[in-house]
XYZ file of C-alpha atoms in Angstrom:
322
model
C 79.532 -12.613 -22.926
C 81.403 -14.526 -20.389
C 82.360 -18.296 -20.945
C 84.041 -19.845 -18.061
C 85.545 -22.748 -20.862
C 87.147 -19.981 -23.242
C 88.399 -18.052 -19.919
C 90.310 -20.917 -18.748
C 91.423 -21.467 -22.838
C 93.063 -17.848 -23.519
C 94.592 -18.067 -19.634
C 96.346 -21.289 -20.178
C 97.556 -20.696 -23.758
C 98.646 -17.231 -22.713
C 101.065 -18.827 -20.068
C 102.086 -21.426 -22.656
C 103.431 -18.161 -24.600
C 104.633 -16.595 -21.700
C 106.505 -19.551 -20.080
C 107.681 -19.998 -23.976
C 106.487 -23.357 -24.156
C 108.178 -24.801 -27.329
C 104.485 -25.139 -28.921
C 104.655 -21.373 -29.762
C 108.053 -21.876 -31.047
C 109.616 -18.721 -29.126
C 106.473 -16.212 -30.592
C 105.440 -13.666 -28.182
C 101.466 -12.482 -27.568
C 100.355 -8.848 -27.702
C 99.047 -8.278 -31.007
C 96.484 -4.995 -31.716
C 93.530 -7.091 -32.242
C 90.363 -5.161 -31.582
C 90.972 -1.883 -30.370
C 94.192 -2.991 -27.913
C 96.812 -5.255 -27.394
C 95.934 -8.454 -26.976
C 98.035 -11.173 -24.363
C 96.062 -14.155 -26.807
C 97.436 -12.922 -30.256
C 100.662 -13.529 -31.679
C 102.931 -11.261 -33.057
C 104.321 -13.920 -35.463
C 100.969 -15.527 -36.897
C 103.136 -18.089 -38.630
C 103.760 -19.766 -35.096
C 100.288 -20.419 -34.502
C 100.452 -23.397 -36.726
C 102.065 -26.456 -36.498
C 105.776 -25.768 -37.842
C 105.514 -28.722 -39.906
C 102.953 -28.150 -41.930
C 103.102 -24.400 -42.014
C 104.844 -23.910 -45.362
C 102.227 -26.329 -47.506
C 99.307 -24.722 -45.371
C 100.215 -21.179 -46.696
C 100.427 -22.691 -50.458
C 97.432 -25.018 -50.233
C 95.155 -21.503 -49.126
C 97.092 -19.322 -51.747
C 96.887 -21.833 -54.374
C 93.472 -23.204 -54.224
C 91.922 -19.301 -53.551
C 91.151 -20.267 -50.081
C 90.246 -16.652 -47.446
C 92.242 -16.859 -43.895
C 89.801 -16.144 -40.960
C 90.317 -12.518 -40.424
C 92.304 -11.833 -42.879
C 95.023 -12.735 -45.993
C 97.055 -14.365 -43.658
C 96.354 -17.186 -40.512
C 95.443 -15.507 -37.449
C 97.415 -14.874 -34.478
C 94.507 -15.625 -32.416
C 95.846 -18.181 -30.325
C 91.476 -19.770 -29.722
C 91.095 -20.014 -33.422
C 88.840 -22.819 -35.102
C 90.366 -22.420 -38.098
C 94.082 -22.992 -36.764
C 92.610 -25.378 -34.247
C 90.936 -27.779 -37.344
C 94.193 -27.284 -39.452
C 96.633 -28.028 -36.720
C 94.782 -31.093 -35.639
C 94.045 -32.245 -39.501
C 96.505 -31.005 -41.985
C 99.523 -33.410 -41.566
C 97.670 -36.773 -41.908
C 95.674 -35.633 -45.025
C 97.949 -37.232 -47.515
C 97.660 -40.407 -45.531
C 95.003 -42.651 -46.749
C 95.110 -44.903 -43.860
C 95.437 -41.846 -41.137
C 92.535 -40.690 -42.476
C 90.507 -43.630 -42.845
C 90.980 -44.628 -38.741
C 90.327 -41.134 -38.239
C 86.814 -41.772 -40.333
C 86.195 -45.046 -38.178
C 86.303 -43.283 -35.212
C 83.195 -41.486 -36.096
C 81.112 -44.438 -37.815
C 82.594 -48.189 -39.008
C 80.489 -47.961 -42.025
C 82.990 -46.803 -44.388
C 86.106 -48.416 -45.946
C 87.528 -46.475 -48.166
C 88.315 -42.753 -48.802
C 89.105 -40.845 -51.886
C 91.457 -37.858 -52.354
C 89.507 -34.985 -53.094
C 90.757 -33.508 -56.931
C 88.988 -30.145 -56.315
C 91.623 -29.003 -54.620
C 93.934 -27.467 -57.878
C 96.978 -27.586 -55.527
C 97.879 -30.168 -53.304
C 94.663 -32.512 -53.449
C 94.687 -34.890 -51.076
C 92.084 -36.964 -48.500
C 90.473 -34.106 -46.307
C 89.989 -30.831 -48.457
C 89.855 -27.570 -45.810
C 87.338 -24.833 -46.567
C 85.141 -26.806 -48.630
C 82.634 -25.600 -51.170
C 80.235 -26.908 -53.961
C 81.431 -26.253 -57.512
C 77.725 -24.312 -57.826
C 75.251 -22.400 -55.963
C 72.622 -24.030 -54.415
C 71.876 -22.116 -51.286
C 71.359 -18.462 -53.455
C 74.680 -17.143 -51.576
C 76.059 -16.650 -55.325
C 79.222 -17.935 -56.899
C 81.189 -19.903 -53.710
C 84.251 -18.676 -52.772
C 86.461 -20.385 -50.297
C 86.636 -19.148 -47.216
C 84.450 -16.283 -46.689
C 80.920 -14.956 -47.346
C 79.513 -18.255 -48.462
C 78.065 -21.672 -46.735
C 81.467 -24.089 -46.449
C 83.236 -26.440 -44.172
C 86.064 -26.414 -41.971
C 87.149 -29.991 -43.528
C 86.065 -33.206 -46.068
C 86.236 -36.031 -46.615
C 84.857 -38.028 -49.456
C 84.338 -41.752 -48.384
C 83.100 -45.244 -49.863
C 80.210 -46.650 -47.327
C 80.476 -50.706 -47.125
C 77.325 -50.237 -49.055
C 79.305 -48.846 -52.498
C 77.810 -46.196 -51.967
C 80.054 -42.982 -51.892
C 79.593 -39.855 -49.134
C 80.485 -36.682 -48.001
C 81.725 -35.987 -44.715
C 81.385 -32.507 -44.134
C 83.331 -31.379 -40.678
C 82.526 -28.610 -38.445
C 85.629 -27.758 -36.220
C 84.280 -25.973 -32.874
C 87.177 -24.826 -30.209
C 86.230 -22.275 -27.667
C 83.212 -20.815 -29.647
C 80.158 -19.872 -27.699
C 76.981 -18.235 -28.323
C 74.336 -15.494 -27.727
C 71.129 -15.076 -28.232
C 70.735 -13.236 -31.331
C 68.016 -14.065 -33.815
C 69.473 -13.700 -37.368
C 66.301 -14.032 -38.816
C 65.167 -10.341 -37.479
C 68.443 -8.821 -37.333
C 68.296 -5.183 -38.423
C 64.730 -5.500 -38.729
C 63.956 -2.032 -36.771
C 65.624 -0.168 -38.612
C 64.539 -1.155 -42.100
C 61.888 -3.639 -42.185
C 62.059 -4.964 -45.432
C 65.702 -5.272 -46.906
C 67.090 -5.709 -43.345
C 69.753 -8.619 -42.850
C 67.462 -11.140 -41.414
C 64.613 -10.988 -44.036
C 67.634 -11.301 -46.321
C 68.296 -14.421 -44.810
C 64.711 -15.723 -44.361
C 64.058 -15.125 -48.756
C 67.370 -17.377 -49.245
C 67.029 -20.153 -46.969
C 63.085 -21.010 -46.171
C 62.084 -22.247 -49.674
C 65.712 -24.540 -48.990
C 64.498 -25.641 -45.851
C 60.622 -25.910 -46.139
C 62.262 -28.234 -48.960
C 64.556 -29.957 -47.384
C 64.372 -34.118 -47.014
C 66.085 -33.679 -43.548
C 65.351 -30.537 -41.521
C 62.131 -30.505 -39.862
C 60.448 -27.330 -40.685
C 57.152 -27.011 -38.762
C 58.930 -24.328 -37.376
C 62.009 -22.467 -38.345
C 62.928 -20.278 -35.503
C 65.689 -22.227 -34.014
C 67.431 -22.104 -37.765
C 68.540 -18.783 -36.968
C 69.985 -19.115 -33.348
C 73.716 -20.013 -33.565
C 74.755 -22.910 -33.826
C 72.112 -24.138 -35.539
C 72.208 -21.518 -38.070
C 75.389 -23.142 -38.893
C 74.456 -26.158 -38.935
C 71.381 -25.914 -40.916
C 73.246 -24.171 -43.697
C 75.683 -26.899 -43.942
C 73.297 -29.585 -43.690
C 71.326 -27.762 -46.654
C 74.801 -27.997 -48.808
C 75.139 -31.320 -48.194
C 71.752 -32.235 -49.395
C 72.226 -30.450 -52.623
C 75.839 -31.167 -53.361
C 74.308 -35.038 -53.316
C 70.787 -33.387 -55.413
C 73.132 -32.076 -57.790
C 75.739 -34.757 -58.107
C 75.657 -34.480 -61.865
C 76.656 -30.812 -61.708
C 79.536 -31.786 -58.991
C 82.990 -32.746 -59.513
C 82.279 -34.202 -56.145
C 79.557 -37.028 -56.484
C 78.434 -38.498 -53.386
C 75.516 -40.568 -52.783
C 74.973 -39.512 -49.279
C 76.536 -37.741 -46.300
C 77.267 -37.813 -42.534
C 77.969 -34.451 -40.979
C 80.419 -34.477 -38.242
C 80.274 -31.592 -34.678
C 84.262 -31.832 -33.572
C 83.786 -30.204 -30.173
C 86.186 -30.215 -26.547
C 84.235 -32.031 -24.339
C 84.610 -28.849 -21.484
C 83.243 -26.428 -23.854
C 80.151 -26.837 -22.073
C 79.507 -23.170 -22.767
C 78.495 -24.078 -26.423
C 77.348 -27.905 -25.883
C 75.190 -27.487 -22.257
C 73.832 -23.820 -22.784
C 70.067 -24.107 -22.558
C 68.985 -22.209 -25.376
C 66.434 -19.345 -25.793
C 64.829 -20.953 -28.941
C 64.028 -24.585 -27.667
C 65.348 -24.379 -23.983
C 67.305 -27.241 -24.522
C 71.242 -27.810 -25.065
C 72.655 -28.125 -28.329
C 72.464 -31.789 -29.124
C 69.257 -32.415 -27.786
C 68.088 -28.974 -29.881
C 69.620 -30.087 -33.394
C 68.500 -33.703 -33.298
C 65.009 -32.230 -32.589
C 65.238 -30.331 -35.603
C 66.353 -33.446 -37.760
C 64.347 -36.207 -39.511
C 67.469 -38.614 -39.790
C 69.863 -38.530 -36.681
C 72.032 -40.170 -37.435
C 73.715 -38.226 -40.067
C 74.311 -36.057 -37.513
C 77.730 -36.963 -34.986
C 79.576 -35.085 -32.150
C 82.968 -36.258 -31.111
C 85.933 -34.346 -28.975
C 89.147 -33.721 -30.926
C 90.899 -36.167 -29.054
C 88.809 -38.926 -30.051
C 89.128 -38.551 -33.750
C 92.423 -38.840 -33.809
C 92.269 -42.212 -31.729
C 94.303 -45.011 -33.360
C 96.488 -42.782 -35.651
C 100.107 -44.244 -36.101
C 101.860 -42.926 -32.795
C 104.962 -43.345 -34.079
C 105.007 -41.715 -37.446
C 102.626 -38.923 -35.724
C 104.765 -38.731 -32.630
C 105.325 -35.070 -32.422
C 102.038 -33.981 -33.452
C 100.446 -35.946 -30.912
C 102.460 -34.574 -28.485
C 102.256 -30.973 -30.007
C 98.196 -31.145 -29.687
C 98.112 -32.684 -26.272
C 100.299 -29.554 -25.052
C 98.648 -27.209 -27.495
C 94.872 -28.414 -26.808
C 95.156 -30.274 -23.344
C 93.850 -33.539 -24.959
């Protein structure tokens, strides 16, 4: 499936690598990655990620039991999310007030962030590959990283209310979609214990339940993105239902899109469950819209301390074109 957005991506990272750009820090591309060697994969996975936060990144995910995308190890994959949300995010989580600004730039109503003490290893103010402590979406025990409902990133905020909320994060790069319909997948070849009715017995009691999805109809719950995105908004609802079972005890939540603006691949597709493009879609689908925020990359990290972040700023605006 084509996307003229990730096309342009992989070709102008791939002559970052080539012209050895100092953002890939001398690695060279040509990984095996899916059948053949691949100009948009690093040999060196380690020089996907910022250098300076490399070493802590590889102890907070061994530490705190946290999968890699693909793997045991980050990715080479130079259009990774995951890399993408942890190059952009990782260095300014131990700043309060970094991550605060960062928080304004979505919504003024907060004023205050905690650090996040799940995290057994280096807590700090945004937790990566977030997950409840229970489960409440019948995916079984969470695990971090893989074959559960999580987020990208956290943060765990005071509103100017009191109150205290979740801000789950959902870190898009070049990802696009098609038009498969989870909710029948493999149903042709075994009717009854196929993937998709799988799916439907965990989710539709959730939803049909749920104080913020509108579920006259549930079709467009499993079409990507939104399949995503109901999932998460589901966790969020019952990590704040089940406070009292949380470590984690929020009051309410806001759950935050981070998309490029050019991706208009994922953001402008018109799309075969509504016929409308994906904003326009998922606030349909929502009682409460504004718990529900896009913003570009760029734009969260407006106002950050240009001095102290100097080189990351100018790392990601090489890196990312932003």
């Amino acid at each position: 499936m084509a996307s003229r957005y990730q096309d342009a991506e992989r070709a102008r990272v791939e002559h970052l690598i080539k012209s050895e750009n100092p953002v890939f820090y001398g690695g060279k591309a040509g990984k095996y990655f899916m059948t053949k060697n691949r100009d948009f994969v690093l040999h060196e996975n380690l020089k996907n990620l910022y250098a300076p936060i490399c070493n802590d990144a590889l102890e907070y995910f061994k530490f705190n039991s946290i999968s890699w995308w693909g793997g045991s190890r980050p990715t080479g994959h130079i259009l990774s999310s995951q890399i993408a949300c942890l190059n952009h995010l990782f260095q300014i989580r131990l700043d309060k007030s970094a991550v605060l600004t960062i928080l304004k730039n979505v919504s003024n109503d907060f004023v205050d962030v905690f650090e996040i003490n799940t995290d057994k290893y280096l807590p700090a103010y945004i937790q990566f590959e977030a997950v409840s402590d229970k489960d409440y979406l019948n995916e079984g025990q969470p695990t971090r990283g893989n074959n559960c409902t999580s987020v990208d990133a956290l943060i765990y905020a005071k509103h100017k209310d009191g109150s205290r909320w979740i801000i789950p994060i959902e870190w898009k790069y070049t990802e696009h979609y098609n038009n498969q319909n989870k909710a029948t997948e493999g149903f042709k070849k075994d009717p009854l214990n196929c993937k998709g009715e799988k799916r439907k017995n965990r989710y539709t009691d959730l939803i049909n339940n749920s104080k913020q999805l509108i579920s006259a109809d549930h079709s467009c719950f499993y079409f990507e993105p939104f399949y995503q995105l109901m999932r998460q908004t589901l966790w969020a609802e019952l990590m704040i239902k089940n406070k009292d079972l949380e470590i984690i005890k929020a009051d309410n939540y806001l759950h935050v899109h981070v998309i490029p603006s050019e991706n208009e691949d994922l953001l402008n597709k018109q799309y075969k469950c509504s016929g409308l493009e994906m904003e326009t879609t998922w606030r349909k689908l929502l009682k409460d819209q504004t718990k529900y925020q896009i913003i570009t990359p760029s734009k969260l990290l407006n106002g950050i301390d240009s001095l102290k972040y100097k080189d990351l700023l100018h790392y990601l605006k090489v890196r990312y074109l932003w």
